[in-house]
């Protein structure tokens, strides 16, 4: 007898560090369309662990923006309320304290293997055998397994494989100010919340293999991943809160019509829609996109 597949659970996981801009709204729209197109539950999760960057007003502004667009959610979570869950997960992993500053890490890389390859410096394992400068506050790094981990994207069909020791390195799970790192929290939460489908911006695609590595070490299932392109401006540069992209809030408060905003977002995806649409009216367009891809079955827990 075949067990029926688990129900689809999707999520939108904004960092409340400022106002949502049109690019965030497009990702939020697609995440909502995906959950709803598959008859699933849709979660809103505030990723607020980087307390220095969090803005208190951004929680409510985000909720209002999503409601305005008609992108409702079935349950809401806030990462800063879940610190003991992250602590438990870290305790199950092989970690070591690290007191190296970013500058020291870069210097060690240059001294050993020359220039860092890839976009991000790979930690060379300086503190693996014992902390240098133990009087400093320590971060906790995960001793990554000596394995290659591959991620598959259900939307783009791409596969990305990374050899953890040299392409990822022992990465930080808890920063030296005590804050849990995004990669840890996202993996713990997606598992705890039963998330089956992770639809998010393409900027996180290179981080997917390390998140899968954490899932394996913690014996969590791997969800389906769908990475969507980030919205760009007329210069082809990605919209960013810091780059002054127009906040959704300003459109909402300036009396802009929701239907026109949704229509603009849909047209930016190449969908031929009228000037005024509702989120629900966009469901057939997302279903049509899904019909063109090979969709793997949801992993069973
Ligand atoms: N909080 C992340 C962001 O705002 C998204 C994390 C995720 O979807 O996995 O970019």
PDB file of C-alpha atoms and ligand atoms in Angstrom:
ATOM      1  CA  UNK A   1       0.000   0.000   0.000  1.00  0.00           C
ATOM      2  CA  UNK A   2       1.343   3.437  -0.890  1.00  0.00           C
ATOM      3  CA  UNK A   3       1.282   6.073   1.831  1.00  0.00           C
ATOM      4  CA  UNK A   4      -0.307   9.287   0.588  1.00  0.00           C
ATOM      5  CA  UNK A   5       2.225  12.109   0.165  1.00  0.00           C
ATOM      6  CA  UNK A   6       2.492  14.532   3.070  1.00  0.00           C
ATOM      7  CA  UNK A   7       0.509  17.769   2.626  1.00  0.00           C
ATOM      8  CA  UNK A   8       2.413  20.613   1.007  1.00  0.00           C
ATOM      9  CA  UNK A   9       3.686  23.282   3.383  1.00  0.00           C
ATOM     10  CA  UNK A  10       5.320  26.391   1.940  1.00  0.00           C
ATOM     11  CA  UNK A  11       6.587  29.554   3.524  1.00  0.00           C
ATOM     12  CA  UNK A  12       7.667  33.133   3.062  1.00  0.00           C
ATOM     13  CA  UNK A  13      10.533  33.970   5.392  1.00  0.00           C
ATOM     14  CA  UNK A  14      11.355  37.679   5.344  1.00  0.00           C
ATOM     15  CA  UNK A  15      14.073  39.305   7.438  1.00  0.00           C
ATOM     16  CA  UNK A  16      12.352  42.256   9.170  1.00  0.00           C
ATOM     17  CA  UNK A  17      15.241  44.618   8.570  1.00  0.00           C
ATOM     18  CA  UNK A  18      13.268  47.216   6.641  1.00  0.00           C
ATOM     19  CA  UNK A  19      10.292  47.730   4.387  1.00  0.00           C
ATOM     20  CA  UNK A  20       9.448  45.094   1.759  1.00  0.00           C
ATOM     21  CA  UNK A  21      10.225  46.310  -1.739  1.00  0.00           C
ATOM     22  CA  UNK A  22       8.746  45.144  -5.037  1.00  0.00           C
ATOM     23  CA  UNK A  23      11.372  42.393  -5.362  1.00  0.00           C
ATOM     24  CA  UNK A  24      10.513  40.967  -1.936  1.00  0.00           C
ATOM     25  CA  UNK A  25       6.839  41.246  -2.882  1.00  0.00           C
ATOM     26  CA  UNK A  26       7.399  39.189  -6.028  1.00  0.00           C
ATOM     27  CA  UNK A  27       9.097  36.420  -4.057  1.00  0.00           C
ATOM     28  CA  UNK A  28       6.302  36.599  -1.461  1.00  0.00           C
ATOM     29  CA  UNK A  29       3.713  36.358  -4.238  1.00  0.00           C
ATOM     30  CA  UNK A  30       5.372  33.329  -5.832  1.00  0.00           C
ATOM     31  CA  UNK A  31       5.776  31.553  -2.487  1.00  0.00           C
ATOM     32  CA  UNK A  32       2.074  32.125  -1.771  1.00  0.00           C
ATOM     33  CA  UNK A  33       1.007  31.032  -5.265  1.00  0.00           C
ATOM     34  CA  UNK A  34       3.091  27.883  -4.903  1.00  0.00           C
ATOM     35  CA  UNK A  35       1.588  26.871  -1.536  1.00  0.00           C
ATOM     36  CA  UNK A  36      -1.927  27.614  -2.721  1.00  0.00           C
ATOM     37  CA  UNK A  37      -1.544  26.078  -6.191  1.00  0.00           C
ATOM     38  CA  UNK A  38      -0.659  22.793  -4.512  1.00  0.00           C
ATOM     39  CA  UNK A  39      -3.469  23.088  -1.965  1.00  0.00           C
ATOM     40  CA  UNK A  40      -0.923  23.504   0.811  1.00  0.00           C
ATOM     41  CA  UNK A  41      -0.517  25.447   3.999  1.00  0.00           C
ATOM     42  CA  UNK A  42       1.377  28.714   3.848  1.00  0.00           C
ATOM     43  CA  UNK A  43       3.559  29.994   6.688  1.00  0.00           C
ATOM     44  CA  UNK A  44       4.989  33.409   7.463  1.00  0.00           C
ATOM     45  CA  UNK A  45       8.282  33.242   9.325  1.00  0.00           C
ATOM     46  CA  UNK A  46      10.119  36.312  10.538  1.00  0.00           C
ATOM     47  CA  UNK A  47      13.863  35.716  10.371  1.00  0.00           C
ATOM     48  CA  UNK A  48      14.923  38.221  12.994  1.00  0.00           C
ATOM     49  CA  UNK A  49      18.035  36.671  14.534  1.00  0.00           C
ATOM     50  CA  UNK A  50      20.371  39.422  13.343  1.00  0.00           C
ATOM     51  CA  UNK A  51      19.114  41.762  16.068  1.00  0.00           C
ATOM     52  CA  UNK A  52      21.376  44.655  15.068  1.00  0.00           C
ATOM     53  CA  UNK A  53      19.643  44.889  11.690  1.00  0.00           C
ATOM     54  CA  UNK A  54      16.064  44.206  12.806  1.00  0.00           C
ATOM     55  CA  UNK A  55      13.607  47.117  12.854  1.00  0.00           C
ATOM     56  CA  UNK A  56      10.658  46.714  15.220  1.00  0.00           C
ATOM     57  CA  UNK A  57       8.229  48.451  12.879  1.00  0.00           C
ATOM     58  CA  UNK A  58       9.096  46.078  10.019  1.00  0.00           C
ATOM     59  CA  UNK A  59       7.060  43.176  11.468  1.00  0.00           C
ATOM     60  CA  UNK A  60       3.768  45.008  11.271  1.00  0.00           C
ATOM     61  CA  UNK A  61       4.630  46.756   8.028  1.00  0.00           C
ATOM     62  CA  UNK A  62       5.362  43.355   6.449  1.00  0.00           C
ATOM     63  CA  UNK A  63       2.114  41.848   7.703  1.00  0.00           C
ATOM     64  CA  UNK A  64       0.162  44.818   6.356  1.00  0.00           C
ATOM     65  CA  UNK A  65       1.889  44.700   2.979  1.00  0.00           C
ATOM     66  CA  UNK A  66       1.146  40.981   2.603  1.00  0.00           C
ATOM     67  CA  UNK A  67      -2.479  41.442   3.626  1.00  0.00           C
ATOM     68  CA  UNK A  68      -2.806  44.338   1.213  1.00  0.00           C
ATOM     69  CA  UNK A  69      -1.593  42.118  -1.623  1.00  0.00           C
ATOM     70  CA  UNK A  70      -3.998  39.367  -0.546  1.00  0.00           C
ATOM     71  CA  UNK A  71      -1.228  36.938   0.400  1.00  0.00           C
ATOM     72  CA  UNK A  72      -2.672  35.448   3.594  1.00  0.00           C
ATOM     73  CA  UNK A  73      -0.890  32.898   5.775  1.00  0.00           C
ATOM     74  CA  UNK A  74      -2.068  30.050   7.995  1.00  0.00           C
ATOM     75  CA  UNK A  75       0.485  30.378  10.796  1.00  0.00           C
ATOM     76  CA  UNK A  76       3.172  32.820  11.829  1.00  0.00           C
ATOM     77  CA  UNK A  77       6.537  32.212  13.526  1.00  0.00           C
ATOM     78  CA  UNK A  78       9.312  34.436  14.800  1.00  0.00           C
ATOM     79  CA  UNK A  79      12.811  33.035  15.048  1.00  0.00           C
ATOM     80  CA  UNK A  80      13.852  35.080  18.088  1.00  0.00           C
ATOM     81  CA  UNK A  81      11.198  33.175  20.066  1.00  0.00           C
ATOM     82  CA  UNK A  82      12.757  29.825  19.210  1.00  0.00           C
ATOM     83  CA  UNK A  83      16.300  30.135  20.529  1.00  0.00           C
ATOM     84  CA  UNK A  84      16.168  26.969  22.655  1.00  0.00           C
ATOM     85  CA  UNK A  85      15.266  24.899  19.594  1.00  0.00           C
ATOM     86  CA  UNK A  86      18.400  26.167  17.830  1.00  0.00           C
ATOM     87  CA  UNK A  87      20.497  25.522  20.952  1.00  0.00           C
ATOM     88  CA  UNK A  88      19.318  21.898  20.992  1.00  0.00           C
ATOM     89  CA  UNK A  89      20.231  21.433  17.339  1.00  0.00           C
ATOM     90  CA  UNK A  90      23.709  22.932  17.796  1.00  0.00           C
ATOM     91  CA  UNK A  91      24.287  20.568  20.728  1.00  0.00           C
ATOM     92  CA  UNK A  92      23.696  17.623  18.364  1.00  0.00           C
ATOM     93  CA  UNK A  93      26.404  18.737  15.939  1.00  0.00           C
ATOM     94  CA  UNK A  94      30.170  18.527  16.123  1.00  0.00           C
ATOM     95  CA  UNK A  95      31.312  22.106  16.660  1.00  0.00           C
ATOM     96  CA  UNK A  96      34.320  23.996  17.964  1.00  0.00           C
ATOM     97  CA  UNK A  97      34.838  27.521  19.271  1.00  0.00           C
ATOM     98  CA  UNK A  98      36.443  29.998  16.928  1.00  0.00           C
ATOM     99  CA  UNK A  99      37.796  33.392  17.879  1.00  0.00           C
ATOM    100  CA  UNK A 100      39.227  34.380  14.500  1.00  0.00           C
ATOM    101  CA  UNK A 101      38.207  37.753  13.150  1.00  0.00           C
ATOM    102  CA  UNK A 102      37.197  38.088   9.510  1.00  0.00           C
ATOM    103  CA  UNK A 103      40.491  39.801   8.806  1.00  0.00           C
ATOM    104  CA  UNK A 104      42.455  36.926  10.375  1.00  0.00           C
ATOM    105  CA  UNK A 105      40.507  34.395   8.339  1.00  0.00           C
ATOM    106  CA  UNK A 106      41.336  36.265   5.121  1.00  0.00           C
ATOM    107  CA  UNK A 107      45.015  36.518   6.081  1.00  0.00           C
ATOM    108  CA  UNK A 108      45.155  32.768   6.843  1.00  0.00           C
ATOM    109  CA  UNK A 109      43.602  31.957   3.462  1.00  0.00           C
ATOM    110  CA  UNK A 110      46.080  34.140   1.659  1.00  0.00           C
ATOM    111  CA  UNK A 111      48.995  32.574   3.548  1.00  0.00           C
ATOM    112  CA  UNK A 112      47.874  28.998   2.795  1.00  0.00           C
ATOM    113  CA  UNK A 113      46.147  28.593  -0.535  1.00  0.00           C
ATOM    114  CA  UNK A 114      46.517  32.018  -2.093  1.00  0.00           C
ATOM    115  CA  UNK A 115      43.438  34.050  -2.941  1.00  0.00           C
ATOM    116  CA  UNK A 116      40.047  32.773  -1.812  1.00  0.00           C
ATOM    117  CA  UNK A 117      38.204  31.055  -4.651  1.00  0.00           C
ATOM    118  CA  UNK A 118      34.518  31.687  -5.179  1.00  0.00           C
ATOM    119  CA  UNK A 119      32.694  34.688  -3.827  1.00  0.00           C
ATOM    120  CA  UNK A 120      33.013  33.939  -0.209  1.00  0.00           C
ATOM    121  CA  UNK A 121      36.168  33.129   1.756  1.00  0.00           C
ATOM    122  CA  UNK A 122      36.315  29.510   2.915  1.00  0.00           C
ATOM    123  CA  UNK A 123      37.371  29.174   6.536  1.00  0.00           C
ATOM    124  CA  UNK A 124      40.688  27.298   6.548  1.00  0.00           C
ATOM    125  CA  UNK A 125      40.077  25.547   9.887  1.00  0.00           C
ATOM    126  CA  UNK A 126      42.467  27.652  11.975  1.00  0.00           C
ATOM    127  CA  UNK A 127      40.728  26.827  15.290  1.00  0.00           C
ATOM    128  CA  UNK A 128      39.883  23.189  14.513  1.00  0.00           C
ATOM    129  CA  UNK A 129      42.592  21.887  16.849  1.00  0.00           C
ATOM    130  CA  UNK A 130      41.950  24.401  19.623  1.00  0.00           C
ATOM    131  CA  UNK A 131      41.002  28.011  19.894  1.00  0.00           C
ATOM    132  CA  UNK A 132      43.588  30.661  19.168  1.00  0.00           C
ATOM    133  CA  UNK A 133      43.137  33.668  21.527  1.00  0.00           C
ATOM    134  CA  UNK A 134      40.757  31.868  23.925  1.00  0.00           C
ATOM    135  CA  UNK A 135      40.171  35.082  25.910  1.00  0.00           C
ATOM    136  CA  UNK A 136      38.083  36.515  23.057  1.00  0.00           C
ATOM    137  CA  UNK A 137      34.333  35.784  22.705  1.00  0.00           C
ATOM    138  CA  UNK A 138      33.988  32.696  20.530  1.00  0.00           C
ATOM    139  CA  UNK A 139      31.725  31.810  17.638  1.00  0.00           C
ATOM    140  CA  UNK A 140      30.802  28.141  17.153  1.00  0.00           C
ATOM    141  CA  UNK A 141      31.732  26.544  13.859  1.00  0.00           C
ATOM    142  CA  UNK A 142      30.421  23.288  12.472  1.00  0.00           C
ATOM    143  CA  UNK A 143      33.091  20.718  11.657  1.00  0.00           C
ATOM    144  CA  UNK A 144      31.730  19.922   8.183  1.00  0.00           C
ATOM    145  CA  UNK A 145      31.871  16.300   7.009  1.00  0.00           C
ATOM    146  CA  UNK A 146      34.392  15.442   4.276  1.00  0.00           C
ATOM    147  CA  UNK A 147      31.642  14.959   1.703  1.00  0.00           C
ATOM    148  CA  UNK A 148      30.258  16.353  -1.510  1.00  0.00           C
ATOM    149  CA  UNK A 149      26.657  17.461  -1.171  1.00  0.00           C
ATOM    150  CA  UNK A 150      24.425  18.185  -4.163  1.00  0.00           C
ATOM    151  CA  UNK A 151      21.302  20.315  -4.278  1.00  0.00           C
ATOM    152  CA  UNK A 152      18.633  19.987  -6.939  1.00  0.00           C
ATOM    153  CA  UNK A 153      16.302  22.777  -7.921  1.00  0.00           C
ATOM    154  CA  UNK A 154      12.824  21.619  -8.893  1.00  0.00           C
ATOM    155  CA  UNK A 155      12.081  24.787 -10.843  1.00  0.00           C
ATOM    156  CA  UNK A 156      15.256  25.440 -12.802  1.00  0.00           C
ATOM    157  CA  UNK A 157      16.310  21.789 -13.043  1.00  0.00           C
ATOM    158  CA  UNK A 158      19.805  22.784 -11.925  1.00  0.00           C
ATOM    159  CA  UNK A 159      22.031  20.679  -9.724  1.00  0.00           C
ATOM    160  CA  UNK A 160      24.778  22.210  -7.605  1.00  0.00           C
ATOM    161  CA  UNK A 161      27.392  20.032  -5.908  1.00  0.00           C
ATOM    162  CA  UNK A 162      29.910  21.316  -3.376  1.00  0.00           C
ATOM    163  CA  UNK A 163      32.752  19.509  -1.623  1.00  0.00           C
ATOM    164  CA  UNK A 164      32.170  20.790   1.895  1.00  0.00           C
ATOM    165  CA  UNK A 165      35.755  21.042   3.233  1.00  0.00           C
ATOM    166  CA  UNK A 166      37.113  23.185   0.407  1.00  0.00           C
ATOM    167  CA  UNK A 167      34.082  24.839  -1.146  1.00  0.00           C
ATOM    168  CA  UNK A 168      32.119  25.644   2.002  1.00  0.00           C
ATOM    169  CA  UNK A 169      34.459  25.208   4.979  1.00  0.00           C
ATOM    170  CA  UNK A 170      33.530  24.950   8.654  1.00  0.00           C
ATOM    171  CA  UNK A 171      30.844  27.599   8.867  1.00  0.00           C
ATOM    172  CA  UNK A 172      29.476  29.519  11.838  1.00  0.00           C
ATOM    173  CA  UNK A 173      26.367  28.168  13.575  1.00  0.00           C
ATOM    174  CA  UNK A 174      26.419  30.622  16.452  1.00  0.00           C
ATOM    175  CA  UNK A 175      28.105  33.977  16.193  1.00  0.00           C
ATOM    176  CA  UNK A 176      30.419  35.356  18.866  1.00  0.00           C
ATOM    177  CA  UNK A 177      27.615  37.643  20.078  1.00  0.00           C
ATOM    178  CA  UNK A 178      25.473  34.556  20.730  1.00  0.00           C
ATOM    179  CA  UNK A 179      23.182  34.977  17.696  1.00  0.00           C
ATOM    180  CA  UNK A 180      22.323  31.752  15.859  1.00  0.00           C
ATOM    181  CA  UNK A 181      23.247  31.787  12.210  1.00  0.00           C
ATOM    182  CA  UNK A 182      20.694  31.889   9.422  1.00  0.00           C
ATOM    183  CA  UNK A 183      21.782  28.541   7.886  1.00  0.00           C
ATOM    184  CA  UNK A 184      21.153  26.726  11.137  1.00  0.00           C
ATOM    185  CA  UNK A 185      17.853  28.419  11.950  1.00  0.00           C
ATOM    186  CA  UNK A 186      16.404  27.949   8.475  1.00  0.00           C
ATOM    187  CA  UNK A 187      17.152  24.228   8.483  1.00  0.00           C
ATOM    188  CA  UNK A 188      15.817  23.671  12.000  1.00  0.00           C
ATOM    189  CA  UNK A 189      12.668  25.676  11.310  1.00  0.00           C
ATOM    190  CA  UNK A 190      11.832  24.189   7.936  1.00  0.00           C
ATOM    191  CA  UNK A 191      12.008  20.732   9.553  1.00  0.00           C
ATOM    192  CA  UNK A 192      10.116  21.694  12.720  1.00  0.00           C
ATOM    193  CA  UNK A 193       7.376  23.420  10.721  1.00  0.00           C
ATOM    194  CA  UNK A 194       6.978  20.543   8.265  1.00  0.00           C
ATOM    195  CA  UNK A 195       7.992  22.686   5.278  1.00  0.00           C
ATOM    196  CA  UNK A 196       7.961  20.560   2.126  1.00  0.00           C
ATOM    197  CA  UNK A 197       8.574  23.294  -0.458  1.00  0.00           C
ATOM    198  CA  UNK A 198      11.113  26.086  -0.139  1.00  0.00           C
ATOM    199  CA  UNK A 199      10.502  28.770  -2.738  1.00  0.00           C
ATOM    200  CA  UNK A 200      12.913  31.678  -2.287  1.00  0.00           C
ATOM    201  CA  UNK A 201      15.211  34.093  -4.060  1.00  0.00           C
ATOM    202  CA  UNK A 202      17.978  32.780  -6.290  1.00  0.00           C
ATOM    203  CA  UNK A 203      20.595  34.505  -4.100  1.00  0.00           C
ATOM    204  CA  UNK A 204      20.239  31.582  -1.673  1.00  0.00           C
ATOM    205  CA  UNK A 205      20.849  28.857  -4.243  1.00  0.00           C
ATOM    206  CA  UNK A 206      24.634  28.681  -3.577  1.00  0.00           C
ATOM    207  CA  UNK A 207      23.880  28.156   0.134  1.00  0.00           C
ATOM    208  CA  UNK A 208      21.553  25.224  -0.506  1.00  0.00           C
ATOM    209  CA  UNK A 209      24.134  22.398  -0.420  1.00  0.00           C
ATOM    210  CA  UNK A 210      25.356  23.474   3.031  1.00  0.00           C
ATOM    211  CA  UNK A 211      21.781  23.612   4.280  1.00  0.00           C
ATOM    212  CA  UNK A 212      21.197  20.100   2.953  1.00  0.00           C
ATOM    213  CA  UNK A 213      24.411  18.991   4.703  1.00  0.00           C
ATOM    214  CA  UNK A 214      22.991  20.307   7.979  1.00  0.00           C
ATOM    215  CA  UNK A 215      19.663  18.543   7.333  1.00  0.00           C
ATOM    216  CA  UNK A 216      21.496  15.261   6.869  1.00  0.00           C
ATOM    217  CA  UNK A 217      23.596  15.689   9.994  1.00  0.00           C
ATOM    218  CA  UNK A 218      20.458  16.471  11.997  1.00  0.00           C
ATOM    219  CA  UNK A 219      18.498  13.657  10.288  1.00  0.00           C
ATOM    220  CA  UNK A 220      15.899  16.030   8.847  1.00  0.00           C
ATOM    221  CA  UNK A 221      14.218  15.493   5.465  1.00  0.00           C
ATOM    222  CA  UNK A 222      15.286  17.688   2.557  1.00  0.00           C
ATOM    223  CA  UNK A 223      12.430  19.780   1.165  1.00  0.00           C
ATOM    224  CA  UNK A 224      11.924  20.543  -2.529  1.00  0.00           C
ATOM    225  CA  UNK A 225      13.733  23.709  -3.530  1.00  0.00           C
ATOM    226  CA  UNK A 226      12.521  26.287  -6.039  1.00  0.00           C
ATOM    227  CA  UNK A 227      14.733  29.333  -6.539  1.00  0.00           C
ATOM    228  CA  UNK A 228      13.191  32.273  -8.336  1.00  0.00           C
ATOM    229  CA  UNK A 229      15.094  35.098 -10.044  1.00  0.00           C
ATOM    230  CA  UNK A 230      15.494  38.317  -8.112  1.00  0.00           C
ATOM    231  CA  UNK A 231      13.828  41.364  -9.567  1.00  0.00           C
ATOM    232  CA  UNK A 232      16.192  43.850 -11.153  1.00  0.00           C
ATOM    233  CA  UNK A 233      15.911  47.532 -11.984  1.00  0.00           C
ATOM    234  CA  UNK A 234      16.267  49.060 -15.428  1.00  0.00           C
ATOM    235  CA  UNK A 235      20.072  48.871 -15.080  1.00  0.00           C
ATOM    236  CA  UNK A 236      19.809  45.147 -14.435  1.00  0.00           C
ATOM    237  CA  UNK A 237      20.825  45.597 -10.802  1.00  0.00           C
ATOM    238  CA  UNK A 238      19.021  43.624  -8.183  1.00  0.00           C
ATOM    239  CA  UNK A 239      16.468  45.540  -6.105  1.00  0.00           C
ATOM    240  CA  UNK A 240      17.646  45.902  -2.526  1.00  0.00           C
ATOM    241  CA  UNK A 241      16.402  47.555   0.633  1.00  0.00           C
ATOM    242  CA  UNK A 242      19.763  49.211   0.973  1.00  0.00           C
ATOM    243  CA  UNK A 243      19.830  50.333  -2.654  1.00  0.00           C
ATOM    244  CA  UNK A 244      16.710  52.437  -2.163  1.00  0.00           C
ATOM    245  CA  UNK A 245      14.207  50.202  -4.024  1.00  0.00           C
ATOM    246  CA  UNK A 246      10.717  51.697  -3.661  1.00  0.00           C
ATOM    247  CA  UNK A 247       9.082  50.268  -0.553  1.00  0.00           C
ATOM    248  CA  UNK A 248       5.722  48.592  -0.990  1.00  0.00           C
ATOM    249  CA  UNK A 249       4.545  50.514   2.034  1.00  0.00           C
ATOM    250  CA  UNK A 250       4.931  53.792   0.116  1.00  0.00           C
ATOM    251  CA  UNK A 251       2.737  52.469  -2.702  1.00  0.00           C
ATOM    252  CA  UNK A 252       0.166  51.194  -0.216  1.00  0.00           C
ATOM    253  CA  UNK A 253       0.095  54.414   1.779  1.00  0.00           C
ATOM    254  CA  UNK A 254       0.131  56.502  -1.391  1.00  0.00           C
ATOM    255  CA  UNK A 255      -3.195  54.960  -2.436  1.00  0.00           C
ATOM    256  CA  UNK A 256      -1.871  52.717  -5.216  1.00  0.00           C
ATOM    257  CA  UNK A 257      -4.279  49.940  -6.291  1.00  0.00           C
ATOM    258  CA  UNK A 258      -3.272  46.419  -5.223  1.00  0.00           C
ATOM    259  CA  UNK A 259      -4.445  45.007  -8.539  1.00  0.00           C
ATOM    260  CA  UNK A 260      -2.043  47.224 -10.457  1.00  0.00           C
ATOM    261  CA  UNK A 261       0.899  46.280  -8.262  1.00  0.00           C
ATOM    262  CA  UNK A 262       0.115  42.577  -8.707  1.00  0.00           C
ATOM    263  CA  UNK A 263      -0.256  43.103 -12.431  1.00  0.00           C
ATOM    264  CA  UNK A 264       3.185  44.772 -12.583  1.00  0.00           C
ATOM    265  CA  UNK A 265       4.740  41.891 -10.649  1.00  0.00           C
ATOM    266  CA  UNK A 266       3.062  39.301 -12.868  1.00  0.00           C
ATOM    267  CA  UNK A 267       4.138  41.081 -16.063  1.00  0.00           C
ATOM    268  CA  UNK A 268       7.715  41.208 -14.793  1.00  0.00           C
ATOM    269  CA  UNK A 269       7.513  37.396 -14.863  1.00  0.00           C
ATOM    270  CA  UNK A 270       6.371  37.479 -18.474  1.00  0.00           C
ATOM    271  CA  UNK A 271       2.752  36.632 -17.655  1.00  0.00           C
ATOM    272  CA  UNK A 272       0.165  38.275 -19.851  1.00  0.00           C
ATOM    273  CA  UNK A 273      -2.342  39.699 -17.407  1.00  0.00           C
ATOM    274  CA  UNK A 274      -4.781  42.611 -17.384  1.00  0.00           C
ATOM    275  CA  UNK A 275      -3.922  45.916 -15.672  1.00  0.00           C
ATOM    276  CA  UNK A 276      -5.750  44.876 -12.559  1.00  0.00           C
ATOM    277  CA  UNK A 277      -5.558  41.334 -11.097  1.00  0.00           C
ATOM    278  CA  UNK A 278      -5.981  39.636  -7.733  1.00  0.00           C
ATOM    279  CA  UNK A 279      -3.495  37.159  -6.271  1.00  0.00           C
ATOM    280  CA  UNK A 280      -5.993  34.339  -6.770  1.00  0.00           C
ATOM    281  CA  UNK A 281      -6.335  35.180 -10.471  1.00  0.00           C
ATOM    282  CA  UNK A 282      -2.618  34.519 -10.865  1.00  0.00           C
ATOM    283  CA  UNK A 283      -2.896  30.898  -9.683  1.00  0.00           C
ATOM    284  CA  UNK A 284      -3.390  29.471 -13.204  1.00  0.00           C
ATOM    285  CA  UNK A 285      -0.188  31.195 -14.324  1.00  0.00           C
ATOM    286  CA  UNK A 286       1.881  29.546 -11.600  1.00  0.00           C
ATOM    287  CA  UNK A 287       0.182  26.199 -12.262  1.00  0.00           C
ATOM    288  CA  UNK A 288       1.148  26.561 -15.909  1.00  0.00           C
ATOM    289  CA  UNK A 289       4.797  27.187 -14.899  1.00  0.00           C
ATOM    290  CA  UNK A 290       4.761  24.103 -12.691  1.00  0.00           C
ATOM    291  CA  UNK A 291       3.286  22.009 -15.496  1.00  0.00           C
ATOM    292  CA  UNK A 292       6.446  22.623 -17.535  1.00  0.00           C
ATOM    293  CA  UNK A 293       8.883  21.303 -14.921  1.00  0.00           C
ATOM    294  CA  UNK A 294       9.723  17.839 -13.683  1.00  0.00           C
ATOM    295  CA  UNK A 295       8.494  18.013 -10.156  1.00  0.00           C
ATOM    296  CA  UNK A 296      10.041  15.511  -7.741  1.00  0.00           C
ATOM    297  CA  UNK A 297       7.785  13.909  -5.169  1.00  0.00           C
ATOM    298  CA  UNK A 298       7.840  15.332  -1.689  1.00  0.00           C
ATOM    299  CA  UNK A 299      10.332  13.523   0.533  1.00  0.00           C
ATOM    300  CA  UNK A 300       8.737  11.306   3.170  1.00  0.00           C
ATOM    301  CA  UNK A 301       9.836  11.788   6.748  1.00  0.00           C
TER     302      UNK A 301
HETATM  303  N1  LIG B   1      15.294  35.416   5.417  1.00  0.00           N
HETATM  304  C1  LIG B   1      15.858  35.207   4.118  1.00  0.00           C
HETATM  305  C2  LIG B   1      15.771  36.494   3.323  1.00  0.00           C
HETATM  306  O1  LIG B   1      14.994  37.372   3.658  1.00  0.00           O
HETATM  307  C3  LIG B   1      15.142  34.128   3.343  1.00  0.00           C
HETATM  308  C4  LIG B   1      15.478  32.789   3.843  1.00  0.00           C
HETATM  309  C5  LIG B   1      14.907  31.610   3.069  1.00  0.00           C
HETATM  310  O2  LIG B   1      13.903  31.783   2.369  1.00  0.00           O
HETATM  311  O3  LIG B   1      15.449  30.518   3.218  1.00  0.00           O
HETATM  312  O4  LIG B   1      16.497  36.628   2.368  1.00  0.00           O
END
